[in-house]
Amino acid sequence: MRKFNIRKVLDGLTAGSSSASQQQQQQQHPPGNREPEIQETLQSEHFQLCKTVRHGFPYQPSALAFDPVQKILAVGTQTGALRLFGRPGVECYCQHDSGAAVIQLQFLINEGALVSALADDTLHLWNLRQKRPAVLHSLKFCRERVTFCHLPFQSKWLYVGTERGNIHIVNVESFTLSGYVIMWNKAIELSSKSHPGPVVHISDNPMDEGKLLIGFESGTVVLWDLKSKKADYRYTYDEAIHSVAWHHEGKQFICSHSDGTLTIWNVRSPTKPVQTITPHGKQLKDGKKPEPCKPILKVEFKTTRSGEPFIILSGGLSYDTVGRRPCLTVMHGKSTAVLEMDYSIVDFLTLCETPYPNDFQEPYAVVVLLEKDLVLIDLAQNGYPIFENPYPLSIHESPVTCCEYFADCPVDLIPALYSVGARQKRQGYSKKEWPINGGNWGLGAQSYPEIIITGHADGSIKFWDASAITLQVLYKLKTSKVFEKSRNKDDRQNTDIVDEDPYAIQIISWCPESRMLCIAGVSAHVIIYRFSKQEVVTEVIPMLEVRLLYEINDVETPEGEQPPPLSTPVGSSNSQPIPPQSHPSTSSSSSDGLRDNVPCLKVKNSPLKQSPGYQTELVIQLVWVAGEPPQQITSLALNSSYGLVVFGNSNGIAMVDYLQKAVLLNLSTIELYGSNDPYRREPRSPRKSRQPSGAGLCDITEGTVVPEDRCKSPTSAKMSRKLSLPTDLKPDLDVKDNSFSRSRSSSVTSIDKESREAISALHFCETFTRKADSSPSPCLWVGTTVGTAFVITLNLPLGPEQRLLQPVIVSPSGTILRLKGAILRMAFLDATGCLMPPAYEPWKEHNVPEEKDEKEKLKKRRPVSVSPSSSQEISENQYAVICSEKQAKVISLPTQNCAYKQNITETSFVLRGDIVALSNSVCLACFCANGHIMTFSLPSLRPLLDVYYLPLTNMRIARTFCFANSGQALYLVSPTEIQRLTYSQETCENLQEMLGELFTPVETPEAPNRGFFKGLFGGGAQSLDREELFGESSSGKASRSLAQHIPGPGGIEGVKGAASGVVGELARARLALDERGQKLSDLEERTAAMMSSADSFSKHAHEVCLPHGHPKS
């Protein structure tokens, strides 16, 4: 039974106030062991939390719009998000507060404004003339549901159609309703006995602004005369209408219908359509109607000066095309092109040369918004090739399973990755430049290189250049290509421990300086990669197989929750080196028929051509043992200077020398304790049903789990660590996301009673391993899920030649430290409080020609610089920083005294903790499951920042959240998008400069020339004084109960934008001539006044001079 602790309850009650939390900081200085004071430069004012940018494809898109003059694209989503795209590198994310789905977007073309219509019947006016767009006005419809909006070019009156079939008119300058309403019963009169359904289309005749075409869902179309307030013509068709489009001359329009037909109508012939087309219907010989097809959801009708018009449509496929992918159809003259898409089409728009609807449209591209992609088709080239998409929209090409963020990387790294990635680009794209090229880049104040690495479900890894708040893919690595693809399903189920995505990446360990990369996959496999600019053919892929399965009884600690206090080193004198052991696959099953010594995946046995970039150095796989599948890897670390990789899971730990391709260490967690195990776990006798799996090898397992359950996939709920969440959050968890128990899986969990003790953190370093040490030496620090930290000493052969010939001696030091909760991260500081990075080997090309001396391939190990002078190493101490799910400790070395301690959280747990560099100093950054982001100074662990940011609502956030140097952080905010944020006050201040400009001053193209005869005899475009029709003086006021005006939270910048006329540009243009005349008149008057004044002055001066002048002669 858990002990009741009144102090914890009180702590929980007082945790909300900052003063109480400061009293709670236990910065302990043990008596007689006071640490020397280190001057800490970081203060609370150095920290501020804010979102910076969002990258990736808009999740669950629902609407699309394009400004043809500004060349800006807008995408709305089902969660109320708004993404704006300009030239590559200029993009912006906004969010509607309500979170309601965006159903339609309308640009105020070339005015720097956008109207959004939402599913909750609100309209919002966005000011795009500021770097962070804001809502200037909102209008909430109270009695009717909004279904369609239309804003004519260069008009300030927005037509709003509703579910009841009525049309209201909104003044977009004031965002108020006009008293002018088109009622559905007036529009259709007696042409139909029933209600025509919701308004699905509104547009004005391109040649006559006074004629409004209204499409009702039932199939009725009405041409409404705005001046006479009555219908000119009514067009009826048996099938429901989905969309309508005009020919630019205003004499014909085209409708798309639910039976897969297109009907073309002459404006003056309402009785029947001029032409009916079924683009994908089979034409029957006996003259019968073609078979019905799927609905044509949208059609566009675009004309060209020098050829046939384009009819572009989505949908309309015949019902017998089962399994066929969604298509966009382009009809041009007699040719029909059917363009297959990878995902469902949400919307599409044709990009045209002119914004004027009454001119030849000259379409040049089609932008297609798909469910999970954005495609741009070049209409001007044969075959309609697509443009190469420059936006980082392929993050989710395969679902992201983990990611890491590296800020302040070596400067040569991005060019190196770009050069090898450039060879991977696909061919066959359009030769033209990307046409969405509006806006201007920001002035990037940050100059340091940043790299994001994403691991994916298909085993691929992508490297992204994330410098200066942009994102661009650099290089893609497919880790699955070293494995045989299993074609036989039955065979696959026997060995695979996951039903799908057996190559999914769980953990990434990367050394930017040496460019060494190591990954751990879901099938208990580890692959080590070297970076090379040379292409090589690997005849035999180096491979190691490791048995890591032990069997003991877990016994609860006496207290049930509190681990024993900090202990002294035990057993350091009798630690024995662990001999290298490798277990090749000698058999596929043990004597009792159980699967044994078999890895989950089969490595290719044929030569492997490896392109420049990351090339396989070694594949390590955990094998089945006596019918037991290997447990997934929970922690991973690589050190390029030592030539070692280490990984652990809920069974134990294994260390591999990747230079000699040998297993150095293979221990269960219990064996790391030696004789000092506080949990009193007794070895369990072997089961009668199976043979002992090997001398000295045992199997850590839960005593309560039956064998059948243990054979299930570790990706099910059986995985040793589960996420402890408040029950009200659990229903919101993304089930698909649970399939990956996360890289550093320890970071996402609290320990279950029956769980095993898994390895949760690994860190190579050069430090003091024991209390008695007088100088630092290479070692490995190991953290577990019950809060224990072990130190393993590494005895490396001296010199590069000996390193390849002599074995590395590995032995537990006996040093054991303890914290509350699973250990997440470890790091080391020198005596001055500076971060000591692990030793690394600088990158050099290792694929050098054969004749070169072998010595040139070997790089000398670069030792860690512990202090400015190596001669002072012996006398100077170090600090170990250990962060767990519950607390952080700073341990003084070599004394192993606890110098500082901070209880981070009592009621929640830390998901991610990182020791990061910021402003020439270092701090501990934590993200808790309760949504708080906190930072602490080092080494004293003073709280510097505590902000409630984001509650943990699904595993994706937990799996992907990470901090980086220089105050950067990120996480996967949706399955397709990365959200970046900063906790640096300096970056927050500079953010405004770094963001791009969406709006740039551009001249609106000239209106089309009407021509001499059209101007003389009429027949050109007819204009309409909408102000006279819809203004309050003529149409009166709208009912107050119909809609509610809500002022937007545009802020000072938004108000300035409005004052400068975000949407009043047109009104000012109309007044320009009058104003100019007025100003000229004023100027004339002032000039006359000045001349009069000058004349008067001249006279006065003359009069003054006369008395003093020469006497008259």
XYZ file of N, CA and C in Angstrom, residues 803-987:
555
model
N 44.090 0.202 -31.152
C 42.623 0.241 -30.999
C 41.947 -0.797 -31.886
N 42.544 -1.096 -33.054
C 41.943 -2.086 -33.947
C 42.336 -3.513 -33.595
N 43.390 -3.664 -32.789
C 43.899 -5.010 -32.501
C 43.550 -5.480 -31.104
N 43.643 -4.600 -30.121
C 43.404 -4.971 -28.724
C 41.930 -4.796 -28.362
N 41.423 -5.651 -27.486
C 40.011 -5.485 -27.093
C 39.827 -4.303 -26.139
N 38.642 -3.710 -26.195
C 38.269 -2.678 -25.221
C 37.776 -3.400 -23.971
N 38.329 -3.031 -22.813
C 37.926 -3.684 -21.558
C 36.809 -2.857 -20.920
N 35.698 -3.519 -20.663
C 34.518 -2.851 -20.113
C 34.166 -3.489 -18.784
N 33.988 -2.678 -17.725
C 33.627 -3.270 -16.431
C 32.807 -2.304 -15.597
N 31.766 -2.792 -14.908
C 31.014 -1.927 -14.006
C 31.925 -1.404 -12.896
N 31.794 -0.111 -12.586
C 32.691 0.494 -11.592
C 32.210 0.275 -10.172
N 30.946 -0.079 -10.014
C 30.391 -0.207 -8.673
C 29.708 1.065 -8.203
N 29.917 2.170 -8.906
C 29.270 3.431 -8.520
C 27.787 3.381 -8.890
N 26.951 3.633 -7.867
C 25.495 3.627 -8.098
C 24.908 4.887 -7.460
N 24.139 5.649 -8.236
C 23.461 6.853 -7.747
C 21.962 6.674 -7.932
N 21.168 7.405 -7.129
C 19.726 7.193 -7.201
C 18.946 8.505 -7.252
N 17.853 8.469 -8.044
C 16.905 9.581 -8.118
C 15.497 9.024 -8.062
N 14.511 9.926 -7.906
C 13.112 9.527 -7.999
C 12.698 9.542 -9.463
N 12.052 8.479 -9.927
C 11.540 8.453 -11.300
C 12.592 8.019 -12.303
N 12.115 7.643 -13.477
C 13.005 7.162 -14.541
C 13.991 8.244 -14.952
N 15.231 7.854 -15.158
C 16.253 8.819 -15.577
C 16.109 9.085 -17.080
N 16.097 10.379 -17.431
C 15.878 10.775 -18.825
C 17.139 11.282 -19.503
N 17.955 12.038 -18.785
C 19.086 12.681 -19.435
C 20.222 12.893 -18.446
N 21.440 12.791 -18.963
C 22.628 13.027 -18.144
C 23.598 13.902 -18.921
N 24.332 14.749 -18.197
C 25.349 15.590 -18.832
C 26.369 15.965 -17.775
N 27.467 16.569 -18.215
C 28.566 16.863 -17.294
C 29.060 18.281 -17.485
N 29.356 18.930 -16.339
C 29.882 20.290 -16.333
C 31.283 20.269 -15.746
N 32.124 21.206 -16.208
C 33.449 21.298 -15.610
C 33.381 22.162 -14.347
N 34.528 22.446 -13.750
C 34.563 23.160 -12.469
C 34.028 24.580 -12.581
N 34.010 25.131 -13.801
C 33.492 26.495 -13.981
C 32.020 26.505 -14.368
N 31.408 25.331 -14.473
C 29.987 25.245 -14.841
C 29.740 25.186 -16.331
N 30.806 24.991 -17.139
C 30.631 24.883 -18.594
C 30.312 23.441 -18.981
N 29.471 23.295 -20.003
C 29.085 21.967 -20.471
C 30.273 21.271 -21.117
N 30.473 19.996 -20.758
C 31.556 19.201 -21.341
C 30.955 18.253 -22.371
N 31.119 18.542 -23.659
C 30.549 17.628 -24.659
C 31.313 16.320 -24.677
N 30.665 15.214 -25.052
C 31.382 13.938 -25.152
C 32.501 14.040 -26.191
N 33.530 13.215 -26.003
C 34.624 13.191 -26.977
C 34.090 12.770 -28.344
N 34.694 13.289 -29.378
C 34.284 12.880 -30.729
C 35.506 12.883 -31.633
N 35.334 12.203 -32.747
C 36.394 12.114 -33.752
C 35.957 12.983 -34.929
N 36.750 13.987 -35.327
C 36.322 14.837 -36.448
C 36.120 14.005 -37.714
N 35.161 14.420 -38.541
C 34.851 13.648 -39.743
C 35.989 13.723 -40.754
N 36.302 12.568 -41.330
C 37.206 12.489 -42.480
C 36.645 11.441 -43.419
N 36.925 11.607 -44.697
C 36.456 10.629 -45.686
C 37.167 9.302 -45.432
N 36.402 8.241 -45.158
C 37.042 6.946 -44.857
C 37.146 6.049 -46.082
N 36.415 6.371 -47.151
C 36.512 5.569 -48.375
C 37.651 6.108 -49.251
N 38.880 6.037 -48.709
C 40.035 6.524 -49.476
C 40.560 5.394 -50.345
N 41.296 5.703 -51.429
C 41.812 4.643 -52.302
C 42.682 3.641 -51.542
N 42.714 2.410 -52.047
C 43.390 1.296 -51.375
C 44.862 1.560 -51.085
N 45.580 2.240 -52.030
C 47.027 2.365 -51.861
C 47.419 3.237 -50.678
N 46.515 4.052 -50.191
C 46.859 4.902 -49.060
C 47.065 4.042 -47.820
N 47.938 4.531 -46.955
C 48.272 3.783 -45.751
C 47.044 3.628 -44.854
N 46.939 2.491 -44.229
C 45.809 2.219 -43.347
C 45.718 3.248 -42.220
N 46.859 3.775 -41.829
C 46.861 4.722 -40.715
C 46.023 5.959 -41.029
N 45.969 6.320 -42.307
C 45.232 7.521 -42.667
C 43.735 7.355 -42.463
N 43.294 6.096 -42.448
C 41.864 5.857 -42.223
C 41.500 6.062 -40.758
N 42.482 5.914 -39.882
C 42.200 5.976 -38.452
C 42.321 7.412 -37.965
N 41.380 7.841 -37.239
C 41.443 9.186 -36.703
C 41.823 9.112 -35.239
N 42.620 10.032 -34.796
C 43.018 10.030 -33.395
C 41.856 10.511 -32.547
N 41.709 9.856 -31.430
C 40.617 10.228 -30.536
C 40.876 11.603 -29.956
N 39.856 12.434 -30.050
C 39.987 13.772 -29.484
C 39.495 13.742 -28.047
N 40.381 13.991 -27.057
C 39.931 13.913 -25.665
C 39.029 15.092 -25.316
N 38.208 14.893 -24.300
C 37.345 15.969 -23.845
C 38.198 16.999 -23.134
N 37.974 18.230 -23.460
C 38.685 19.301 -22.767
C 37.918 19.607 -21.494
N 38.454 19.183 -20.365
C 37.726 19.318 -19.109
C 37.919 20.695 -18.513
N 39.039 21.312 -18.783
C 39.312 22.633 -18.239
C 40.281 23.341 -19.183
N 40.468 24.639 -19.009
C 41.368 25.344 -19.921
C 42.766 24.766 -19.965
N 43.245 24.266 -18.861
C 44.591 23.686 -18.845
C 44.516 22.240 -18.440
N 45.091 21.356 -19.272
C 45.000 19.925 -18.966
C 45.784 19.572 -17.709
N 46.763 20.401 -17.336
C 47.547 20.102 -16.136
C 46.732 20.281 -14.870
N 45.610 21.006 -14.991
C 44.780 21.239 -13.806
C 43.712 20.169 -13.631
N 43.659 19.223 -14.557
C 42.568 18.244 -14.541
C 42.483 17.501 -13.219
N 43.638 17.164 -12.653
C 43.650 16.312 -11.464
C 42.994 17.021 -10.278
N 43.267 18.312 -10.164
C 42.779 19.014 -8.975
C 41.347 19.508 -9.123
N 40.857 19.674 -10.354
C 39.543 20.266 -10.539
C 38.436 19.225 -10.520
N 37.326 19.602 -9.901
C 36.203 18.674 -9.842
C 35.287 18.875 -11.042
N 34.275 18.008 -11.151
C 33.271 18.098 -12.204
C 31.897 17.941 -11.567
N 30.867 18.190 -12.391
C 29.495 18.013 -11.920
C 28.746 17.125 -12.903
N 28.063 16.118 -12.350
C 27.167 15.297 -13.171
C 25.753 15.852 -12.993
N 25.085 16.167 -14.118
C 23.696 16.645 -14.067
C 22.811 15.485 -14.507
N 21.914 15.073 -13.626
C 21.033 13.941 -13.932
C 19.589 14.411 -13.780
N 18.816 14.213 -14.842
C 17.409 14.618 -14.820
C 16.540 13.371 -14.937
N 15.588 13.242 -14.036
C 14.657 12.107 -14.091
C 13.250 12.634 -14.339
N 12.283 11.725 -14.326
C 10.886 12.112 -14.533
C 10.353 12.999 -13.415
N 11.005 12.968 -12.272
C 10.488 13.672 -11.106
C 11.416 14.761 -10.589
N 12.717 14.572 -10.712
C 13.634 15.512 -10.093
C 14.931 15.630 -10.881
N 15.717 16.603 -10.515
C 17.047 16.772 -11.104
C 18.046 16.862 -9.965
N 19.219 16.283 -10.177
C 20.296 16.363 -9.189
C 21.576 16.768 -9.887
N 22.377 17.538 -9.175
C 23.730 17.855 -9.619
C 24.676 17.209 -8.617
N 25.457 16.252 -9.105
C 26.355 15.469 -8.255
C 27.783 15.975 -8.454
N 28.445 16.292 -7.362
C 29.838 16.730 -7.443
C 30.739 15.510 -7.601
N 31.668 15.585 -8.541
C 32.594 14.479 -8.779
C 34.023 14.962 -8.534
N 34.882 14.133 -7.979
C 34.687 12.691 -7.725
C 34.042 12.350 -6.386
N 33.668 13.351 -5.553
C 33.187 13.027 -4.202
C 31.834 12.323 -4.211
N 31.067 12.502 -5.287
C 29.723 11.926 -5.427
C 28.735 12.487 -4.407
N 29.023 13.695 -3.890
C 28.068 14.375 -3.022
C 26.986 15.025 -3.866
N 25.778 15.056 -3.339
C 24.688 15.734 -4.038
C 24.822 17.235 -3.763
N 25.292 17.974 -4.761
C 25.527 19.411 -4.588
C 24.216 20.191 -4.628
N 23.334 19.847 -5.549
C 22.059 20.549 -5.689
C 20.989 19.545 -6.076
N 19.767 19.840 -5.640
C 18.647 18.957 -5.984
C 17.413 19.816 -6.200
N 16.612 19.437 -7.170
C 15.375 20.172 -7.443
C 14.271 19.163 -7.760
N 13.200 19.185 -6.964
C 12.031 18.362 -7.293
C 11.233 19.095 -8.367
N 11.275 18.571 -9.592
C 10.668 19.281 -10.732
C 9.155 19.231 -10.660
N 8.617 18.057 -10.368
C 7.150 17.921 -10.309
C 6.779 16.804 -9.348
N 5.704 17.034 -8.601
C 5.194 16.007 -7.687
C 4.011 15.275 -8.307
N 3.140 16.037 -8.967
C 1.869 15.463 -9.425
C 1.919 14.973 -10.867
N 2.928 15.384 -11.641
C 3.023 14.967 -13.036
C 4.353 14.253 -13.238
N 4.856 14.234 -14.475
C 6.181 13.672 -14.733
C 6.783 14.351 -15.958
N 8.086 14.385 -15.982
C 8.803 15.037 -17.074
C 8.812 14.104 -18.281
N 8.419 14.639 -19.430
C 8.431 13.866 -20.671
C 9.778 13.969 -21.369
N 10.329 15.176 -21.334
C 11.601 15.394 -22.028
C 12.431 16.365 -21.203
N 13.675 16.030 -20.997
C 14.599 16.929 -20.324
C 15.874 17.002 -21.143
N 16.388 18.201 -21.367
C 17.635 18.362 -22.125
C 18.517 19.386 -21.430
N 19.795 19.123 -21.425
C 20.765 20.103 -20.925
C 21.262 20.862 -22.149
N 20.961 22.163 -22.211
C 21.172 22.918 -23.449
C 21.991 24.183 -23.195
N 22.675 24.634 -24.247
C 23.470 25.864 -24.183
C 22.599 27.034 -24.615
N 22.723 28.145 -23.877
C 21.948 29.351 -24.188
C 22.705 30.566 -23.669
N 22.886 31.560 -24.528
C 23.539 32.818 -24.139
C 24.863 32.590 -23.420
N 25.733 31.796 -24.030
C 27.065 31.499 -23.473
C 27.004 30.877 -22.088
N 25.896 30.217 -21.790
C 25.768 29.510 -20.519
C 25.036 28.208 -20.787
N 24.575 27.569 -19.716
C 23.929 26.270 -19.885
C 22.777 26.159 -18.895
N 21.717 25.444 -19.298
C 20.581 25.271 -18.394
C 19.917 23.931 -18.666
N 19.028 23.534 -17.771
C 18.235 22.319 -17.929
C 16.833 22.734 -18.362
N 16.365 22.203 -19.493
C 15.024 22.514 -20.002
C 14.160 21.267 -19.904
N 12.945 21.406 -19.378
C 12.048 20.261 -19.175
C 10.659 20.554 -19.728
N 10.037 19.509 -20.268
C 8.643 19.578 -20.694
C 7.885 18.505 -19.932
N 6.870 18.929 -19.159
C 6.130 17.996 -18.307
C 4.815 17.575 -18.957
N 4.316 16.435 -18.524
C 3.065 15.918 -19.061
C 1.883 16.822 -18.720
N 2.015 17.647 -17.678
C 0.920 18.570 -17.342
C 0.951 19.837 -18.186
N 1.861 19.886 -19.167
C 1.886 20.999 -20.101
C 2.857 22.104 -19.768
N 3.581 21.984 -18.665
C 4.503 23.045 -18.273
C 5.861 22.876 -18.939
N 6.417 24.002 -19.399
C 7.808 24.041 -19.862
C 8.589 24.812 -18.811
N 9.675 24.188 -18.331
C 10.459 24.782 -17.254
C 11.930 24.782 -17.610
N 12.644 25.783 -17.125
C 14.101 25.775 -17.257
C 14.713 26.045 -15.887
N 15.892 25.468 -15.668
C 16.614 25.606 -14.401
C 18.062 25.962 -14.689
N 18.628 26.808 -13.838
C 20.028 27.176 -14.000
C 20.918 25.991 -13.639
N 22.134 26.017 -14.133
C 23.101 24.980 -13.787
C 24.400 25.657 -13.342
N 25.007 25.118 -12.281
C 24.641 23.872 -11.594
C 23.633 24.022 -10.455
N 23.188 25.234 -10.103
C 22.425 25.386 -8.859
C 20.955 24.987 -8.973
N 20.453 24.727 -10.194
C 19.063 24.298 -10.421
C 18.039 25.312 -9.920
N 18.371 26.600 -10.029
C 17.391 27.649 -9.717
C 16.315 27.671 -10.794
N 15.024 27.735 -10.445
C 13.982 27.847 -11.475
C 14.099 29.191 -12.202
N 14.122 29.149 -13.528
C 14.236 30.370 -14.331
C 12.975 30.634 -15.151
N 12.287 29.566 -15.546
C 11.077 29.705 -16.363
C 10.119 28.591 -15.982
N 8.859 28.921 -15.849
C 7.813 27.909 -15.644
C 6.543 28.440 -16.303
N 6.252 27.930 -17.503
C 5.117 28.425 -18.284
C 4.219 27.251 -18.654
N 2.915 27.417 -18.441
C 1.969 26.407 -18.908
C 1.816 26.584 -20.406
N 2.170 25.561 -21.171
C 2.181 25.711 -22.626
C 1.185 24.789 -23.318
N 1.274 23.497 -23.047
C 0.521 22.535 -23.865
C 0.330 21.249 -23.077
N -0.895 20.852 -22.791
C -1.088 19.582 -22.084
C -0.820 18.406 -23.014
N -0.382 17.319 -22.446
C -0.127 16.116 -23.244
C -1.468 15.485 -23.604
N -1.855 15.597 -24.871
C -3.130 15.027 -25.297
C -2.947 13.800 -26.171
N -1.751 13.556 -26.662
C -1.524 12.301 -27.374
C -0.043 11.940 -27.358
N 0.217 10.702 -27.718
C 1.579 10.179 -27.660
C 2.507 10.857 -28.662
N 1.940 11.402 -29.723
C 2.784 12.018 -30.750
C 3.605 13.162 -30.159
N 2.970 13.983 -29.330
C 3.679 15.114 -28.727
C 4.790 14.587 -27.824
N 4.458 13.590 -27.014
C 5.453 13.020 -26.105
C 6.629 12.422 -26.864
N 6.331 11.812 -27.995
C 7.365 11.091 -28.740
C 8.297 12.032 -29.497
N 7.835 13.238 -29.776
C 8.601 14.097 -30.680
C 9.098 15.388 -30.050
N 8.676 15.704 -28.841
C 9.100 16.975 -28.238
C 10.591 16.930 -27.937
N 11.318 17.965 -28.349
C 12.743 18.025 -27.998
C 13.227 19.469 -27.936
N 14.186 19.699 -27.039
C 14.831 21.002 -26.900
C 16.164 20.971 -27.634
N 16.608 22.148 -28.086
C 17.921 22.261 -28.715
C 18.631 23.475 -28.127
N 19.907 23.621 -28.470
C 20.680 24.773 -28.012
C 20.078 26.077 -28.534
N 20.541 27.180 -27.969
C 20.152 28.529 -28.413
C 18.663 28.807 -28.251
N 18.040 28.122 -27.304
C 16.651 28.431 -26.977
C 15.624 27.924 -27.963
N 15.934 26.837 -28.678
C 15.003 26.305 -29.680
C 14.350 25.017 -29.166
N 13.134 24.753 -29.640
C 12.432 23.504 -29.316
C 11.428 23.222 -30.424
N 10.976 21.974 -30.497
C 9.958 21.619 -31.490
C 9.212 20.377 -31.051
N 8.075 20.144 -31.701
C 7.333 18.898 -31.536
C 6.418 18.749 -32.739
N 5.887 17.564 -32.926
C 4.954 17.305 -34.018
C 3.561 17.673 -33.514
N 3.032 18.796 -34.007
C 1.762 19.302 -33.493
C 0.581 18.551 -34.097
N 0.778 17.973 -35.282
C -0.234 17.126 -35.926
C 0.542 16.058 -36.692
N -0.123 15.054 -37.237
C 0.629 14.031 -37.975
C 1.407 14.569 -39.177
N 1.106 15.806 -39.602
C 1.765 16.331 -40.807
C 2.564 17.609 -40.567
N 2.561 18.141 -39.332
C 3.158 19.456 -39.101
C 4.092 19.479 -37.902
N 5.186 20.221 -38.071
C 6.131 20.475 -36.981
C 5.894 21.890 -36.468
N 5.750 22.017 -35.154
C 5.642 23.340 -34.535
C 6.963 23.658 -33.856
N 7.547 24.791 -34.233
C 8.773 25.221 -33.570
C 8.458 26.331 -32.584
N 9.184 26.356 -31.487
C 8.995 27.397 -30.494
C 10.355 27.790 -29.931
N 10.382 28.899 -29.218
C 11.626 29.337 -28.590
C 11.350 29.656 -27.134
N 12.337 29.416 -26.284
C 12.236 29.807 -24.881
C 13.290 30.881 -24.572
N 13.848 31.473 -25.636
C 14.853 32.516 -25.487
C 14.214 33.888 -25.674
N 14.429 34.775 -24.708
C 13.851 36.110 -24.789
C 14.429 36.885 -25.977
N 15.719 36.668 -26.267
C 16.361 37.362 -27.384
C 15.732 36.959 -28.715
N 15.472 35.643 -28.895
C 14.845 35.187 -30.138
C 13.431 35.731 -30.264
